[in-house]
Amino acid sequence: MLIIALEGPSYAGKSTAIRHLRRTALGSRAFVSDCYVRHIALRDDIPPARTDSAAAQLDAFERFMEIEATRLAEAAASGRQLVILDRSVDTLLAHAYALDALFGYGVRHQLHHRLKTLPFLRPDHTLYLDVPAETLHLRRKTAGHTTAKSEYFLHEPRFLRHARDYFVHTPRRPVTRELTVLAADAGPADVARAVEALVTFWAR
């Protein structure tokens, strides 16, 4: 089984790229799993992006790992040899890495230890869509979200910097076996085609 994950900040273009992949020959032969939050029916049940304590961050991790176990079971049951993920467990660790840096929770190492005891899909390849903060803000506005930038925690500059550092600069490697960084500040269609080309190369 070949597992490929797409990572990157909110509004980087992951979902658009995966919608594109679903319409290609790759999509017809792959098991494709949506982002964790799309597996939660009620918005109020989604753990907050900005947790208020280390305990809350650990609880959020456990909630998302329940979903990860379901993703793994569904991927295995599908019988497909190609798995495409909209975010992977590295998202959960990157989030914890950022909150550790911002608030001193100190949970990331606990999560790494906990991960060793839990079932999960370890990507063979992860494609990180790298987008400047200004472009992310513009895309969010274009999508119709008019709240002040400072109110959207996932686009706060410090959070974005630390979350990116987890993938690009952290001394401890992400869980994925191989990480590729793709500059994704072009138009969504161009980014989707670039993603398709890389996934096609890996899956050949």
PDB file of C-alpha atoms in Angstrom:
ATOM      1  CA  MET A   1       0.000   0.000   0.000  1.00  0.00           C
ATOM      2  CA  LEU A   2       1.354   3.415  -1.028  1.00  0.00           C
ATOM      3  CA  ILE A   3       0.213   6.263   1.232  1.00  0.00           C
ATOM      4  CA  ILE A   4       0.462   9.872   0.063  1.00  0.00           C
ATOM      5  CA  ALA A   5      -0.592  12.792   2.256  1.00  0.00           C
ATOM      6  CA  LEU A   6      -1.182  16.439   1.471  1.00  0.00           C
ATOM      7  CA  GLU A   7      -0.238  18.914   4.179  1.00  0.00           C
ATOM      8  CA  GLY A   8      -0.101  22.671   4.566  1.00  0.00           C
ATOM      9  CA  PRO A   9      -1.913  25.533   6.273  1.00  0.00           C
ATOM     10  CA  SER A  10      -5.621  26.154   6.023  1.00  0.00           C
ATOM     11  CA  TYR A  11      -6.452  27.528   2.538  1.00  0.00           C
ATOM     12  CA  ALA A  12      -3.197  26.216   1.064  1.00  0.00           C
ATOM     13  CA  GLY A  13      -5.174  24.309  -1.588  1.00  0.00           C
ATOM     14  CA  LYS A  14      -5.186  20.756  -0.242  1.00  0.00           C
ATOM     15  CA  SER A  15      -8.914  20.165  -0.612  1.00  0.00           C
ATOM     16  CA  THR A  16      -8.978  21.696  -4.098  1.00  0.00           C
ATOM     17  CA  ALA A  17      -6.101  19.468  -5.167  1.00  0.00           C
ATOM     18  CA  ILE A  18      -7.776  16.375  -3.757  1.00  0.00           C
ATOM     19  CA  ARG A  19     -11.065  17.203  -5.498  1.00  0.00           C
ATOM     20  CA  HIS A  20      -9.041  17.418  -8.702  1.00  0.00           C
ATOM     21  CA  LEU A  21      -7.333  14.085  -8.023  1.00  0.00           C
ATOM     22  CA  ARG A  22     -10.709  12.407  -7.459  1.00  0.00           C
ATOM     23  CA  ARG A  23     -11.644  13.291 -11.052  1.00  0.00           C
ATOM     24  CA  THR A  24      -8.492  11.762 -12.535  1.00  0.00           C
ATOM     25  CA  ALA A  25      -7.492   8.182 -13.260  1.00  0.00           C
ATOM     26  CA  LEU A  26      -5.556   8.281  -9.986  1.00  0.00           C
ATOM     27  CA  GLY A  27      -8.721   9.036  -8.061  1.00  0.00           C
ATOM     28  CA  SER A  28     -10.545   6.119  -9.616  1.00  0.00           C
ATOM     29  CA  ARG A  29      -7.982   3.658  -8.252  1.00  0.00           C
ATOM     30  CA  ALA A  30      -7.180   5.314  -4.916  1.00  0.00           C
ATOM     31  CA  PHE A  31      -8.742   5.334  -1.484  1.00  0.00           C
ATOM     32  CA  VAL A  32      -9.106   9.036  -0.694  1.00  0.00           C
ATOM     33  CA  SER A  33      -9.753  10.254   2.846  1.00  0.00           C
ATOM     34  CA  ASP A  34     -10.914  13.750   3.724  1.00  0.00           C
ATOM     35  CA  CYS A  35      -9.471  15.961   6.458  1.00  0.00           C
ATOM     36  CA  TYR A  36     -10.146  14.960  10.064  1.00  0.00           C
ATOM     37  CA  VAL A  37     -12.705  17.684  10.730  1.00  0.00           C
ATOM     38  CA  ARG A  38     -14.847  16.488   7.827  1.00  0.00           C
ATOM     39  CA  HIS A  39     -15.312  13.209   9.677  1.00  0.00           C
ATOM     40  CA  ILE A  40     -17.074  15.054  12.515  1.00  0.00           C
ATOM     41  CA  ALA A  41     -20.758  15.669  11.812  1.00  0.00           C
ATOM     42  CA  LEU A  42     -21.415  18.542  14.214  1.00  0.00           C
ATOM     43  CA  ARG A  43     -19.305  21.680  14.097  1.00  0.00           C
ATOM     44  CA  ASP A  44     -19.530  22.112  17.863  1.00  0.00           C
ATOM     45  CA  ASP A  45     -17.912  18.695  18.330  1.00  0.00           C
ATOM     46  CA  ILE A  46     -14.717  19.732  16.507  1.00  0.00           C
ATOM     47  CA  PRO A  47     -11.909  20.405  19.014  1.00  0.00           C
ATOM     48  CA  PRO A  48     -10.918  24.091  19.017  1.00  0.00           C
ATOM     49  CA  ALA A  49      -7.883  25.112  17.022  1.00  0.00           C
ATOM     50  CA  ARG A  50      -6.650  27.069  20.023  1.00  0.00           C
ATOM     51  CA  THR A  51      -6.961  24.815  23.037  1.00  0.00           C
ATOM     52  CA  ASP A  52      -6.782  26.445  26.462  1.00  0.00           C
ATOM     53  CA  SER A  53      -4.567  23.910  28.242  1.00  0.00           C
ATOM     54  CA  ALA A  54      -2.201  21.002  27.753  1.00  0.00           C
ATOM     55  CA  ALA A  55      -4.969  18.634  28.888  1.00  0.00           C
ATOM     56  CA  ALA A  56      -7.324  20.002  26.240  1.00  0.00           C
ATOM     57  CA  GLN A  57      -4.637  19.574  23.584  1.00  0.00           C
ATOM     58  CA  LEU A  58      -4.131  15.959  24.618  1.00  0.00           C
ATOM     59  CA  ASP A  59      -7.898  15.376  24.507  1.00  0.00           C
ATOM     60  CA  ALA A  60      -8.068  16.855  21.004  1.00  0.00           C
ATOM     61  CA  PHE A  61      -5.294  14.533  19.866  1.00  0.00           C
ATOM     62  CA  GLU A  62      -7.149  11.498  21.214  1.00  0.00           C
ATOM     63  CA  ARG A  63     -10.353  12.584  19.431  1.00  0.00           C
ATOM     64  CA  PHE A  64      -8.572  12.915  16.112  1.00  0.00           C
ATOM     65  CA  MET A  65      -6.761   9.621  16.606  1.00  0.00           C
ATOM     66  CA  GLU A  66     -10.137   7.896  16.898  1.00  0.00           C
ATOM     67  CA  ILE A  67     -10.812   9.220  13.418  1.00  0.00           C
ATOM     68  CA  GLU A  68      -7.347   8.102  12.292  1.00  0.00           C
ATOM     69  CA  ALA A  69      -8.133   4.538  13.390  1.00  0.00           C
ATOM     70  CA  THR A  70     -11.294   4.673  11.280  1.00  0.00           C
ATOM     71  CA  ARG A  71      -9.357   5.981   8.284  1.00  0.00           C
ATOM     72  CA  LEU A  72      -6.874   3.130   8.607  1.00  0.00           C
ATOM     73  CA  ALA A  73      -9.629   0.518   8.819  1.00  0.00           C
ATOM     74  CA  GLU A  74     -11.445   1.990   5.820  1.00  0.00           C
ATOM     75  CA  ALA A  75      -8.245   2.139   3.772  1.00  0.00           C
ATOM     76  CA  ALA A  76      -7.478  -1.501   4.542  1.00  0.00           C
ATOM     77  CA  ALA A  77     -11.047  -2.575   3.775  1.00  0.00           C
ATOM     78  CA  SER A  78     -11.013  -0.745   0.430  1.00  0.00           C
ATOM     79  CA  GLY A  79      -8.382  -3.093  -0.948  1.00  0.00           C
ATOM     80  CA  ARG A  80      -6.812  -0.153  -2.817  1.00  0.00           C
ATOM     81  CA  GLN A  81      -3.054  -0.046  -3.101  1.00  0.00           C
ATOM     82  CA  LEU A  82      -2.980   3.759  -3.327  1.00  0.00           C
ATOM     83  CA  VAL A  83      -4.137   5.893  -0.383  1.00  0.00           C
ATOM     84  CA  ILE A  84      -4.411   9.679  -0.583  1.00  0.00           C
ATOM     85  CA  LEU A  85      -4.904  11.634   2.641  1.00  0.00           C
ATOM     86  CA  ASP A  86      -6.055  15.196   3.200  1.00  0.00           C
ATOM     87  CA  ARG A  87      -3.771  15.711   6.220  1.00  0.00           C
ATOM     88  CA  SER A  88      -2.092  12.979   8.271  1.00  0.00           C
ATOM     89  CA  VAL A  89      -0.944  12.479  11.849  1.00  0.00           C
ATOM     90  CA  ASP A  90       1.820  14.984  11.086  1.00  0.00           C
ATOM     91  CA  THR A  91      -0.891  17.653  11.124  1.00  0.00           C
ATOM     92  CA  LEU A  92      -1.698  16.742  14.721  1.00  0.00           C
ATOM     93  CA  LEU A  93       1.960  16.821  15.723  1.00  0.00           C
ATOM     94  CA  ALA A  94       2.613  20.102  13.877  1.00  0.00           C
ATOM     95  CA  HIS A  95      -0.337  21.678  15.680  1.00  0.00           C
ATOM     96  CA  ALA A  96       0.985  20.495  19.028  1.00  0.00           C
ATOM     97  CA  TYR A  97       4.476  21.709  18.101  1.00  0.00           C
ATOM     98  CA  ALA A  98       3.079  25.186  17.394  1.00  0.00           C
ATOM     99  CA  LEU A  99       1.042  25.346  20.603  1.00  0.00           C
ATOM    100  CA  ASP A 100       4.011  24.133  22.631  1.00  0.00           C
ATOM    101  CA  ALA A 101       6.040  27.007  21.184  1.00  0.00           C
ATOM    102  CA  LEU A 102       3.287  29.573  21.737  1.00  0.00           C
ATOM    103  CA  PHE A 103       1.918  28.537  25.134  1.00  0.00           C
ATOM    104  CA  GLY A 104       4.452  26.170  26.645  1.00  0.00           C
ATOM    105  CA  TYR A 105       2.100  23.180  26.848  1.00  0.00           C
ATOM    106  CA  GLY A 106       4.924  20.697  26.412  1.00  0.00           C
ATOM    107  CA  VAL A 107       2.752  17.955  24.907  1.00  0.00           C
ATOM    108  CA  ARG A 108       4.445  17.134  21.600  1.00  0.00           C
ATOM    109  CA  HIS A 109       6.815  14.571  23.071  1.00  0.00           C
ATOM    110  CA  GLN A 110       3.891  12.981  24.910  1.00  0.00           C
ATOM    111  CA  LEU A 111       2.036  12.711  21.614  1.00  0.00           C
ATOM    112  CA  HIS A 112       5.021  11.074  19.910  1.00  0.00           C
ATOM    113  CA  HIS A 113       5.129   8.526  22.722  1.00  0.00           C
ATOM    114  CA  ARG A 114       1.354   7.969  22.561  1.00  0.00           C
ATOM    115  CA  LEU A 115       1.481   7.564  18.805  1.00  0.00           C
ATOM    116  CA  LYS A 116       3.686   4.489  19.215  1.00  0.00           C
ATOM    117  CA  THR A 117       0.765   2.681  20.866  1.00  0.00           C
ATOM    118  CA  LEU A 118      -1.939   3.671  18.365  1.00  0.00           C
ATOM    119  CA  PRO A 119      -2.814   2.508  14.840  1.00  0.00           C
ATOM    120  CA  PHE A 120      -2.285   5.103  12.135  1.00  0.00           C
ATOM    121  CA  LEU A 121      -1.462   5.565   8.478  1.00  0.00           C
ATOM    122  CA  ARG A 122       2.195   6.510   8.035  1.00  0.00           C
ATOM    123  CA  PRO A 123       2.623   8.324   4.723  1.00  0.00           C
ATOM    124  CA  ASP A 124       5.293   7.150   2.321  1.00  0.00           C
ATOM    125  CA  HIS A 125       5.246  10.604   0.738  1.00  0.00           C
ATOM    126  CA  THR A 126       3.943  13.881   2.132  1.00  0.00           C
ATOM    127  CA  LEU A 127       3.488  16.896  -0.083  1.00  0.00           C
ATOM    128  CA  TYR A 128       3.575  20.125   1.931  1.00  0.00           C
ATOM    129  CA  LEU A 129       1.857  23.010   0.149  1.00  0.00           C
ATOM    130  CA  ASP A 130       3.856  26.082   1.125  1.00  0.00           C
ATOM    131  CA  VAL A 131       1.954  29.379   0.854  1.00  0.00           C
ATOM    132  CA  PRO A 132       2.857  32.864   2.156  1.00  0.00           C
ATOM    133  CA  ALA A 133       0.625  34.201   4.914  1.00  0.00           C
ATOM    134  CA  GLU A 134      -0.564  37.128   2.785  1.00  0.00           C
ATOM    135  CA  THR A 135      -1.809  34.746   0.094  1.00  0.00           C
ATOM    136  CA  LEU A 136      -3.634  32.643   2.685  1.00  0.00           C
ATOM    137  CA  HIS A 137      -5.426  35.720   4.045  1.00  0.00           C
ATOM    138  CA  LEU A 138      -6.450  36.767   0.539  1.00  0.00           C
ATOM    139  CA  ARG A 139      -7.776  33.306  -0.294  1.00  0.00           C
ATOM    140  CA  ARG A 140      -9.820  33.269   2.889  1.00  0.00           C
ATOM    141  CA  LYS A 141     -11.329  36.654   2.045  1.00  0.00           C
ATOM    142  CA  THR A 142     -12.064  35.500  -1.495  1.00  0.00           C
ATOM    143  CA  ALA A 143     -13.875  32.492  -0.061  1.00  0.00           C
ATOM    144  CA  GLY A 144     -16.221  34.889   1.724  1.00  0.00           C
ATOM    145  CA  HIS A 145     -14.782  34.933   5.219  1.00  0.00           C
ATOM    146  CA  THR A 146     -14.799  38.588   6.249  1.00  0.00           C
ATOM    147  CA  THR A 147     -13.861  38.364   9.925  1.00  0.00           C
ATOM    148  CA  ALA A 148     -10.733  40.164  11.015  1.00  0.00           C
ATOM    149  CA  LYS A 149      -7.508  38.316  10.299  1.00  0.00           C
ATOM    150  CA  SER A 150      -6.543  38.312  13.956  1.00  0.00           C
ATOM    151  CA  GLU A 151      -9.687  36.349  14.826  1.00  0.00           C
ATOM    152  CA  TYR A 152      -8.658  33.354  12.745  1.00  0.00           C
ATOM    153  CA  PHE A 153      -6.159  31.514  14.903  1.00  0.00           C
ATOM    154  CA  LEU A 154      -4.910  29.191  12.149  1.00  0.00           C
ATOM    155  CA  HIS A 155      -3.711  32.241  10.209  1.00  0.00           C
ATOM    156  CA  GLU A 156      -2.033  34.053  13.059  1.00  0.00           C
ATOM    157  CA  PRO A 157       1.550  34.725  11.906  1.00  0.00           C
ATOM    158  CA  ARG A 158       3.192  33.056  14.902  1.00  0.00           C
ATOM    159  CA  PHE A 159       1.055  29.929  14.587  1.00  0.00           C
ATOM    160  CA  LEU A 160       1.737  29.703  10.854  1.00  0.00           C
ATOM    161  CA  ARG A 161       5.480  30.093  11.411  1.00  0.00           C
ATOM    162  CA  HIS A 162       5.716  27.399  14.064  1.00  0.00           C
ATOM    163  CA  ALA A 163       3.446  24.949  12.231  1.00  0.00           C
ATOM    164  CA  ARG A 164       5.552  25.391   9.088  1.00  0.00           C
ATOM    165  CA  ASP A 165       8.733  24.944  11.094  1.00  0.00           C
ATOM    166  CA  TYR A 166       7.541  21.499  12.178  1.00  0.00           C
ATOM    167  CA  PHE A 167       7.599  20.357   8.559  1.00  0.00           C
ATOM    168  CA  VAL A 168      10.490  22.394   7.200  1.00  0.00           C
ATOM    169  CA  HIS A 169      12.915  23.220  10.019  1.00  0.00           C
ATOM    170  CA  THR A 170      12.331  21.059  13.098  1.00  0.00           C
ATOM    171  CA  PRO A 171      15.369  18.924  14.097  1.00  0.00           C
ATOM    172  CA  ARG A 172      13.050  15.962  14.667  1.00  0.00           C
ATOM    173  CA  ARG A 173      11.709  14.608  11.405  1.00  0.00           C
ATOM    174  CA  PRO A 174       7.975  14.356  10.794  1.00  0.00           C
ATOM    175  CA  VAL A 175       6.363  10.915  10.842  1.00  0.00           C
ATOM    176  CA  THR A 176       6.194  10.693   7.046  1.00  0.00           C
ATOM    177  CA  ARG A 177       8.935   8.714   5.335  1.00  0.00           C
ATOM    178  CA  GLU A 178       9.597  11.433   2.752  1.00  0.00           C
ATOM    179  CA  LEU A 179       8.628  15.110   2.684  1.00  0.00           C
ATOM    180  CA  THR A 180       8.415  17.279  -0.435  1.00  0.00           C
ATOM    181  CA  VAL A 181       7.759  21.019  -0.184  1.00  0.00           C
ATOM    182  CA  LEU A 182       5.802  22.569  -3.058  1.00  0.00           C
ATOM    183  CA  ALA A 183       5.509  26.339  -3.480  1.00  0.00           C
ATOM    184  CA  ALA A 184       1.727  26.687  -3.781  1.00  0.00           C
ATOM    185  CA  ASP A 185       1.110  30.414  -4.150  1.00  0.00           C
ATOM    186  CA  ALA A 186      -0.042  29.997  -7.769  1.00  0.00           C
ATOM    187  CA  GLY A 187      -3.700  29.668  -8.746  1.00  0.00           C
ATOM    188  CA  PRO A 188      -5.633  26.667  -7.354  1.00  0.00           C
ATOM    189  CA  ALA A 189      -5.861  24.949 -10.745  1.00  0.00           C
ATOM    190  CA  ASP A 190      -2.108  25.231 -11.312  1.00  0.00           C
ATOM    191  CA  VAL A 191      -1.388  23.903  -7.820  1.00  0.00           C
ATOM    192  CA  ALA A 192      -3.793  20.993  -8.349  1.00  0.00           C
ATOM    193  CA  ARG A 193      -2.046  20.042 -11.599  1.00  0.00           C
ATOM    194  CA  ALA A 194       1.364  20.212  -9.912  1.00  0.00           C
ATOM    195  CA  VAL A 195       0.062  17.936  -7.150  1.00  0.00           C
ATOM    196  CA  GLU A 196      -1.332  15.528  -9.743  1.00  0.00           C
ATOM    197  CA  ALA A 197       2.042  15.360 -11.507  1.00  0.00           C
ATOM    198  CA  LEU A 198       3.890  14.495  -8.305  1.00  0.00           C
ATOM    199  CA  VAL A 199       1.327  11.947  -7.137  1.00  0.00           C
ATOM    200  CA  THR A 200       1.368  10.338 -10.593  1.00  0.00           C
ATOM    201  CA  PHE A 201       5.165  10.077 -10.427  1.00  0.00           C
ATOM    202  CA  TRP A 202       5.094   8.462  -6.988  1.00  0.00           C
ATOM    203  CA  ALA A 203       2.261   6.077  -7.859  1.00  0.00           C
ATOM    204  CA  ARG A 204       3.611   4.838 -11.186  1.00  0.00           C
TER     205      ARG A 204
END
